[in-house]
GROMACS .gro file of C-alpha atoms in nm:
model
  322
    1UNK     CA    1   0.000   0.000   0.004
    2UNK     CA    2   0.109   0.350  -0.070
    3UNK     CA    3   0.088   0.663   0.146
    4UNK     CA    4  -0.114   0.932  -0.034
    5UNK     CA    5  -0.080   1.301   0.024
    6UNK     CA    6   0.092   1.613  -0.090
    7UNK     CA    7   0.269   1.896   0.079
    8UNK     CA    8   0.126   2.244   0.001
    9UNK     CA    9   0.226   2.561   0.143
   10UNK     CA   10  -0.101   2.734   0.216
   11UNK     CA   11  -0.133   3.059   0.387
   12UNK     CA   12  -0.457   3.204   0.469
   13UNK     CA   13  -0.634   3.503   0.309
   14UNK     CA   14  -0.473   3.830   0.168
   15UNK     CA   15  -0.659   4.148   0.242
   16UNK     CA   16  -0.593   4.512   0.349
   17UNK     CA   17  -0.744   4.674   0.658
   18UNK     CA   18  -1.052   4.884   0.607
   19UNK     CA   19  -1.063   5.262   0.646
   20UNK     CA   20  -1.218   5.226   0.986
   21UNK     CA   21  -0.924   5.028   1.103
   22UNK     CA   22  -0.685   5.316   1.041
   23UNK     CA   23  -0.921   5.564   1.221
   24UNK     CA   24  -0.962   5.373   1.538
   25UNK     CA   25  -0.719   5.453   1.824
   26UNK     CA   26  -0.697   5.083   1.920
   27UNK     CA   27  -0.402   4.864   1.796
   28UNK     CA   28  -0.435   4.781   1.422
   29UNK     CA   29  -0.575   4.436   1.353
   30UNK     CA   30  -0.352   4.218   1.146
   31UNK     CA   31  -0.511   3.999   0.879
   32UNK     CA   32  -0.406   3.633   0.858
   33UNK     CA   33  -0.256   3.654   0.511
   34UNK     CA   34  -0.230   3.385   0.240
   35UNK     CA   35  -0.034   3.267  -0.053
   36UNK     CA   36   0.043   2.914  -0.184
   37UNK     CA   37   0.356   2.756  -0.315
   38UNK     CA   38   0.353   2.411  -0.475
   39UNK     CA   39   0.638   2.218  -0.333
   40UNK     CA   40   0.588   1.937  -0.591
   41UNK     CA   41   0.578   2.112  -0.922
   42UNK     CA   42   0.505   1.782  -1.093
   43UNK     CA   43   0.182   1.735  -0.898
   44UNK     CA   44  -0.134   1.705  -1.110
   45UNK     CA   45  -0.427   1.925  -1.043
   46UNK     CA   46  -0.710   1.788  -0.840
   47UNK     CA   47  -0.928   1.798  -1.154
   48UNK     CA   48  -0.691   1.547  -1.308
   49UNK     CA   49  -0.594   1.354  -0.988
   50UNK     CA   50  -0.360   1.060  -1.010
   51UNK     CA   51  -0.357   0.776  -0.764
   52UNK     CA   52  -0.136   0.958  -0.529
   53UNK     CA   53  -0.099   1.336  -0.574
   54UNK     CA   54  -0.332   1.636  -0.612
   55UNK     CA   55  -0.305   2.013  -0.588
   56UNK     CA   56  -0.535   2.310  -0.612
   57UNK     CA   57  -0.620   2.513  -0.922
   58UNK     CA   58  -0.778   2.850  -0.962
   59UNK     CA   59  -1.130   2.862  -0.851
   60UNK     CA   60  -1.094   2.587  -0.591
   61UNK     CA   61  -1.240   2.688  -0.254
   62UNK     CA   62  -1.135   2.558   0.087
   63UNK     CA   63  -1.287   2.602   0.435
   64UNK     CA   64  -1.069   2.707   0.721
   65UNK     CA   65  -1.133   2.700   1.095
   66UNK     CA   66  -0.935   2.878   1.375
   67UNK     CA   67  -1.005   2.757   1.729
   68UNK     CA   68  -0.862   3.050   1.938
   69UNK     CA   69  -1.136   3.298   1.831
   70UNK     CA   70  -1.381   3.018   1.731
   71UNK     CA   71  -1.391   3.111   1.358
   72UNK     CA   72  -1.518   2.809   1.157
   73UNK     CA   73  -1.576   2.746   0.792
   74UNK     CA   74  -1.413   3.065   0.656
   75UNK     CA   75  -1.409   3.029   0.273
   76UNK     CA   76  -1.088   3.101   0.075
   77UNK     CA   77  -1.081   3.088  -0.298
   78UNK     CA   78  -0.767   3.027  -0.516
   79UNK     CA   79  -0.667   3.251  -0.797
   80UNK     CA   80  -0.365   3.243  -1.025
   81UNK     CA   81  -0.152   2.937  -1.068
   82UNK     CA   82   0.180   2.781  -0.960
   83UNK     CA   83   0.387   2.989  -0.726
   84UNK     CA   84   0.180   3.297  -0.800
   85UNK     CA   85  -0.138   3.146  -0.672
   86UNK     CA   86  -0.310   3.341  -0.391
   87UNK     CA   87  -0.597   3.278  -0.160
   88UNK     CA   88  -0.853   3.536  -0.063
   89UNK     CA   89  -1.174   3.561   0.135
   90UNK     CA   90  -1.435   3.847   0.131
   91UNK     CA   91  -1.373   4.124   0.383
   92UNK     CA   92  -1.673   4.023   0.581
   93UNK     CA   93  -1.524   3.685   0.661
   94UNK     CA   94  -1.158   3.780   0.702
   95UNK     CA   95  -0.972   3.615   0.998
   96UNK     CA   96  -0.743   3.832   1.217
   97UNK     CA   97  -0.463   3.740   1.450
   98UNK     CA   98  -0.582   3.774   1.809
   99UNK     CA   99  -0.242   3.929   1.923
  100UNK     CA  100   0.134   3.878   1.869
  101UNK     CA  101   0.167   3.621   2.154
  102UNK     CA  102  -0.143   3.392   2.150
  103UNK     CA  103  -0.125   3.058   1.990
  104UNK     CA  104  -0.372   2.992   1.710
  105UNK     CA  105  -0.472   2.655   1.580
  106UNK     CA  106  -0.590   2.616   1.217
  107UNK     CA  107  -0.769   2.346   1.029
  108UNK     CA  108  -0.864   2.335   0.664
  109UNK     CA  109  -1.059   2.103   0.429
  110UNK     CA  110  -1.165   2.069   0.064
  111UNK     CA  111  -1.418   2.076  -0.099
  112UNK     CA  112  -1.574   2.377   0.077
  113UNK     CA  113  -1.934   2.329   0.191
  114UNK     CA  114  -2.124   2.659   0.276
  115UNK     CA  115  -2.365   2.463   0.486
  116UNK     CA  116  -2.104   2.358   0.734
  117UNK     CA  117  -2.101   2.502   1.077
  118UNK     CA  118  -1.832   2.374   1.305
  119UNK     CA  119  -1.533   2.150   1.290
  120UNK     CA  120  -1.722   1.840   1.180
  121UNK     CA  121  -1.763   1.883   0.802
  122UNK     CA  122  -1.976   1.727   0.536
  123UNK     CA  123  -1.801   1.473   0.314
  124UNK     CA  124  -1.852   1.397  -0.062
  125UNK     CA  125  -2.088   1.115  -0.132
  126UNK     CA  126  -1.880   0.815  -0.220
  127UNK     CA  127  -2.180   0.616  -0.348
  128UNK     CA  128  -2.192   0.877  -0.635
  129UNK     CA  129  -1.837   0.809  -0.759
  130UNK     CA  130  -1.750   0.637  -1.082
  131UNK     CA  131  -1.505   0.341  -1.087
  132UNK     CA  132  -1.255   0.433  -1.366
  133UNK     CA  133  -0.887   0.439  -1.482
  134UNK     CA  134  -0.831   0.741  -1.250
  135UNK     CA  135  -0.977   0.823  -0.909
  136UNK     CA  136  -1.313   1.017  -0.923
  137UNK     CA  137  -1.206   1.360  -0.816
  138UNK     CA  138  -1.566   1.452  -0.728
  139UNK     CA  139  -1.548   1.203  -0.446
  140UNK     CA  140  -1.207   1.307  -0.315
  141UNK     CA  141  -1.167   1.498   0.014
  142UNK     CA  142  -0.853   1.679   0.138
  143UNK     CA  143  -0.783   1.781   0.499
  144UNK     CA  144  -0.512   1.967   0.673
  145UNK     CA  145  -0.411   2.060   1.031
  146UNK     CA  146  -0.376   2.109   1.315
  147UNK     CA  147  -0.143   2.397   1.239
  148UNK     CA  148  -0.043   2.589   1.551
  149UNK     CA  149   0.124   2.924   1.516
  150UNK     CA  150   0.190   3.250   1.697
  151UNK     CA  151   0.187   3.553   1.469
  152UNK     CA  152   0.534   3.657   1.549
  153UNK     CA  153   0.689   3.314   1.476
  154UNK     CA  154   0.567   3.277   1.119
  155UNK     CA  155   0.487   3.630   1.015
  156UNK     CA  156   0.122   3.676   0.912
  157UNK     CA  157   0.129   3.360   0.690
  158UNK     CA  158   0.002   3.020   0.782
  159UNK     CA  159   0.162   2.729   0.594
  160UNK     CA  160   0.019   2.381   0.578
  161UNK     CA  161   0.338   2.181   0.506
  162UNK     CA  162   0.521   1.883   0.641
  163UNK     CA  163   0.320   1.698   0.914
  164UNK     CA  164   0.036   1.957   0.862
  165UNK     CA  165   0.012   1.933   0.481
  166UNK     CA  166  -0.313   1.848   0.305
  167UNK     CA  167  -0.376   1.478   0.280
  168UNK     CA  168  -0.659   1.255   0.145
  169UNK     CA  169  -0.918   1.183   0.402
  170UNK     CA  170  -1.039   0.863   0.237
  171UNK     CA  171  -0.869   0.528   0.145
  172UNK     CA  172  -0.804   0.447  -0.215
  173UNK     CA  173  -0.832   0.103  -0.369
  174UNK     CA  174  -0.636   0.023  -0.688
  175UNK     CA  175  -0.723  -0.279  -0.891
  176UNK     CA  176  -0.485  -0.389  -1.170
  177UNK     CA  177  -0.668  -0.640  -1.381
  178UNK     CA  178  -0.505  -0.860  -1.642
  179UNK     CA  179  -0.543  -1.203  -1.814
  180UNK     CA  180  -0.311  -1.491  -1.886
  181UNK     CA  181  -0.516  -1.604  -2.185
  182UNK     CA  182  -0.494  -1.537  -2.558
  183UNK     CA  183  -0.837  -1.389  -2.610
  184UNK     CA  184  -0.956  -1.036  -2.518
  185UNK     CA  185  -1.183  -1.000  -2.222
  186UNK     CA  186  -1.415  -0.714  -2.125
  187UNK     CA  187  -1.460  -0.605  -1.771
  188UNK     CA  188  -1.841  -0.565  -1.727
  189UNK     CA  189  -1.896  -0.477  -1.366
  190UNK     CA  190  -1.740  -0.445  -1.024
  191UNK     CA  191  -1.906  -0.477  -0.678
  192UNK     CA  192  -1.714  -0.373  -0.366
  193UNK     CA  193  -1.843  -0.509  -0.028
  194UNK     CA  194  -1.745  -0.443   0.335
  195UNK     CA  195  -1.897  -0.328   0.665
  196UNK     CA  196  -1.964  -0.386   1.027
  197UNK     CA  197  -2.243  -0.542   1.230
  198UNK     CA  198  -2.194  -0.283   1.512
  199UNK     CA  199  -2.130   0.085   1.425
  200UNK     CA  200  -1.867   0.280   1.629
  201UNK     CA  201  -1.672   0.596   1.528
  202UNK     CA  202  -1.394   0.390   1.383
  203UNK     CA  203  -1.623   0.126   1.232
  204UNK     CA  204  -1.872   0.274   0.987
  205UNK     CA  205  -2.144   0.038   0.876
  206UNK     CA  206  -2.033   0.031   0.526
  207UNK     CA  207  -1.751   0.141   0.295
  208UNK     CA  208  -1.966   0.398   0.106
  209UNK     CA  209  -2.172   0.685   0.242
  210UNK     CA  210  -2.491   0.763   0.061
  211UNK     CA  211  -2.535   1.115   0.220
  212UNK     CA  212  -2.307   1.407   0.330
  213UNK     CA  213  -2.513   1.507   0.625
  214UNK     CA  214  -2.296   1.554   0.931
  215UNK     CA  215  -2.570   1.433   1.159
  216UNK     CA  216  -2.512   1.092   1.001
  217UNK     CA  217  -2.153   1.085   0.881
  218UNK     CA  218  -1.900   1.358   0.856
  219UNK     CA  219  -1.530   1.437   0.904
  220UNK     CA  220  -1.404   1.569   1.236
  221UNK     CA  221  -1.121   1.809   1.152
  222UNK     CA  222  -0.987   1.814   1.508
  223UNK     CA  223  -1.000   1.447   1.568
  224UNK     CA  224  -0.884   1.383   1.205
  225UNK     CA  225  -1.130   1.094   1.163
  226UNK     CA  226  -1.482   1.015   1.051
  227UNK     CA  227  -1.760   1.098   1.284
  228UNK     CA  228  -2.032   0.836   1.232
  229UNK     CA  229  -2.347   0.797   1.439
  230UNK     CA  230  -2.576   0.499   1.472
  231UNK     CA  231  -2.820   0.689   1.240
  232UNK     CA  232  -2.567   0.683   0.965
  233UNK     CA  233  -2.666   0.615   0.601
  234UNK     CA  234  -2.376   0.408   0.464
  235UNK     CA  235  -2.373   0.119   0.216
  236UNK     CA  236  -2.210  -0.210   0.275
  237UNK     CA  237  -2.192  -0.282  -0.094
  238UNK     CA  238  -2.158  -0.077  -0.404
  239UNK     CA  239  -2.202  -0.221  -0.759
  240UNK     CA  240  -2.130  -0.039  -1.083
  241UNK     CA  241  -2.120  -0.135  -1.450
  242UNK     CA  242  -1.774  -0.086  -1.600
  243UNK     CA  243  -1.706  -0.146  -1.969
  244UNK     CA  244  -1.327  -0.168  -2.000
  245UNK     CA  245  -1.163  -0.403  -2.260
  246UNK     CA  246  -0.867  -0.612  -2.130
  247UNK     CA  247  -0.677  -0.634  -2.454
  248UNK     CA  248  -0.482  -0.949  -2.542
  249UNK     CA  249  -0.124  -0.907  -2.647
  250UNK     CA  250  -0.180  -1.179  -2.908
  251UNK     CA  251   0.021  -1.424  -2.700
  252UNK     CA  252  -0.049  -1.547  -2.351
  253UNK     CA  253  -0.113  -1.237  -2.149
  254UNK     CA  254  -0.282  -0.900  -2.179
  255UNK     CA  255  -0.236  -0.523  -2.137
  256UNK     CA  256  -0.342  -0.465  -1.773
  257UNK     CA  257  -0.614  -0.209  -1.696
  258UNK     CA  258  -0.653  -0.016  -1.374
  259UNK     CA  259  -0.965   0.062  -1.185
  260UNK     CA  260  -0.974   0.297  -0.883
  261UNK     CA  261  -1.231   0.322  -0.601
  262UNK     CA  262  -1.239   0.558  -0.298
  263UNK     CA  263  -1.379   0.406   0.028
  264UNK     CA  264  -1.446   0.519   0.383
  265UNK     CA  265  -1.151   0.445   0.601
  266UNK     CA  266  -1.214   0.229   0.899
  267UNK     CA  267  -1.198  -0.118   1.056
  268UNK     CA  268  -1.436  -0.362   0.888
  269UNK     CA  269  -1.504  -0.669   1.092
  270UNK     CA  270  -1.841  -0.783   0.968
  271UNK     CA  271  -1.909  -1.148   0.879
  272UNK     CA  272  -2.046  -1.302   0.563
  273UNK     CA  273  -2.115  -1.043   0.294
  274UNK     CA  274  -1.984  -0.768   0.525
  275UNK     CA  275  -1.630  -0.903   0.484
  276UNK     CA  276  -1.435  -0.676   0.249
  277UNK     CA  277  -1.437  -0.826  -0.099
  278UNK     CA  278  -1.459  -0.745  -0.460
  279UNK     CA  279  -1.684  -0.914  -0.719
  280UNK     CA  280  -1.564  -0.899  -1.082
  281UNK     CA  281  -1.766  -0.992  -1.381
  282UNK     CA  282  -1.598  -1.033  -1.722
  283UNK     CA  283  -1.688  -1.159  -2.066
  284UNK     CA  284  -1.482  -1.289  -2.353
  285UNK     CA  285  -1.506  -1.140  -2.703
  286UNK     CA  286  -1.519  -1.500  -2.837
  287UNK     CA  287  -1.860  -1.546  -2.678
  288UNK     CA  288  -1.971  -1.763  -2.398
  289UNK     CA  289  -2.119  -1.685  -2.060
  290UNK     CA  290  -1.996  -1.409  -1.841
  291UNK     CA  291  -1.767  -1.519  -1.565
  292UNK     CA  292  -1.817  -1.383  -1.212
  293UNK     CA  293  -1.608  -1.429  -0.902
  294UNK     CA  294  -1.606  -1.289  -0.552
  295UNK     CA  295  -1.254  -1.248  -0.406
  296UNK     CA  296  -1.174  -1.150  -0.044
  297UNK     CA  297  -0.957  -0.844  -0.024
  298UNK     CA  298  -0.757  -0.974   0.273
  299UNK     CA  299  -0.759  -0.633   0.432
  300UNK     CA  300  -0.993  -0.527   0.719
  301UNK     CA  301  -0.835  -0.200   0.835
  302UNK     CA  302  -0.832   0.067   0.569
  303UNK     CA  303  -0.626   0.375   0.677
  304UNK     CA  304  -0.699   0.728   0.552
  305UNK     CA  305  -0.455   0.866   0.300
  306UNK     CA  306  -0.331   0.520   0.193
  307UNK     CA  307  -0.370   0.335  -0.143
  308UNK     CA  308  -0.425  -0.040  -0.133
  309UNK     CA  309  -0.319  -0.215  -0.451
  310UNK     CA  310  -0.474  -0.545  -0.568
  311UNK     CA  311  -0.373  -0.755  -0.875
  312UNK     CA  312  -0.663  -0.947  -1.030
  313UNK     CA  313  -0.579  -1.209  -1.292
  314UNK     CA  314  -0.820  -1.393  -1.523
  315UNK     CA  315  -0.712  -1.734  -1.656
  316UNK     CA  316  -0.841  -2.088  -1.724
  317UNK     CA  317  -1.196  -1.994  -1.638
  318UNK     CA  318  -1.077  -1.855  -1.296
  319UNK     CA  319  -1.037  -1.509  -1.143
  320UNK     CA  320  -0.775  -1.476  -0.881
  321UNK     CA  321  -0.657  -1.190  -0.670
  322UNK     CA  322  -0.283  -1.176  -0.610
   0.00000   0.00000   0.00000
C-alpha cells in the first residue's frame, strides 16, 4: 500500500485593513494573510488527480477554521496558478490574529461546503463516484491541520506543510486487472463489499456513504477521523457497470487495466457479505457466458490517506486476486 498526500504551502487570506481600522485609536488588527507555493511542481491538479497526488487550481475553494477565536468554515478561493497562486476571502469573513503572543490553531478542508457550521464537516458522497482508470475527483476529500502558530513566529502567513500538509481523508483502492489467456476479455462490472455489524466511530457500517449530512456521517477536522452515528446512512456494498476491454497481447497475457475506487477508512469486521471483498464480472469477445467471481480483499483495516493495490488475474476460467 502506498501513502497518499501532498505537501502544500498554504497561507490564509490576503486583504488590506478597512478605512475604519486606520481611524480607530486601538491597535491595528493584522489580517491572517495567504499565498500558496506548490512544493511538488510535478503534482497534477485535483481535477486530473492521479492515484497519489493532487493540488489546487484557480477557482478551488477551501474552508478554514481557527479555534482560538472560534472562527469556523471561513471560505478561501484560489486565483492564479503555480507559485503565484493566492487565496482570498471576502472582507466580511476575514480572519485576524488575536495578538502577537497567543497561539492559534488552524484546520482546513476541501471541498468547501457553505452549509458547514463547526469542525465536523460534510464529506463527498462516495456512493456517487465512478469506478474508472483514475480516481473520481468529485469523491475526493482533502484535509489539513492542526497547524499551530503564534503571529510573531511565522509572520502573518500560515503554511500547511510537512506534518500539517493536506492529505486525502479517504482510502483508495487500486485494482490492476489482467489475463493470462490469448483472447480479449471485457470487464463488465465491479462490486465492492465491506462493513460492520456494530457501528462505532472507527467502524462505519459500510464502505460507502450515501449522504453528506454531518448528523449521520461527517469528518471531524480536530480528531482527524470520520464522525459516524448509529443513524448513519452508509452502504455495505456498491455495484457499478464498467465497460473496459482487457486487450490481449496476441500471446498469453494482456495489457493490464487499472480501476480505482475511494472508500471510507475504518476497521471492517463484519461477517459473511460484510467481509471486505470485490466481485468482478468479465466476458470474452469470443462469446460464452460471463464469468463472475467474488474475491476477499484480505484487508480489514483501511487507513485514511493510503492506497491499497490489488492484482486481479483472469485465466483458465478462474479469477484470482494476487
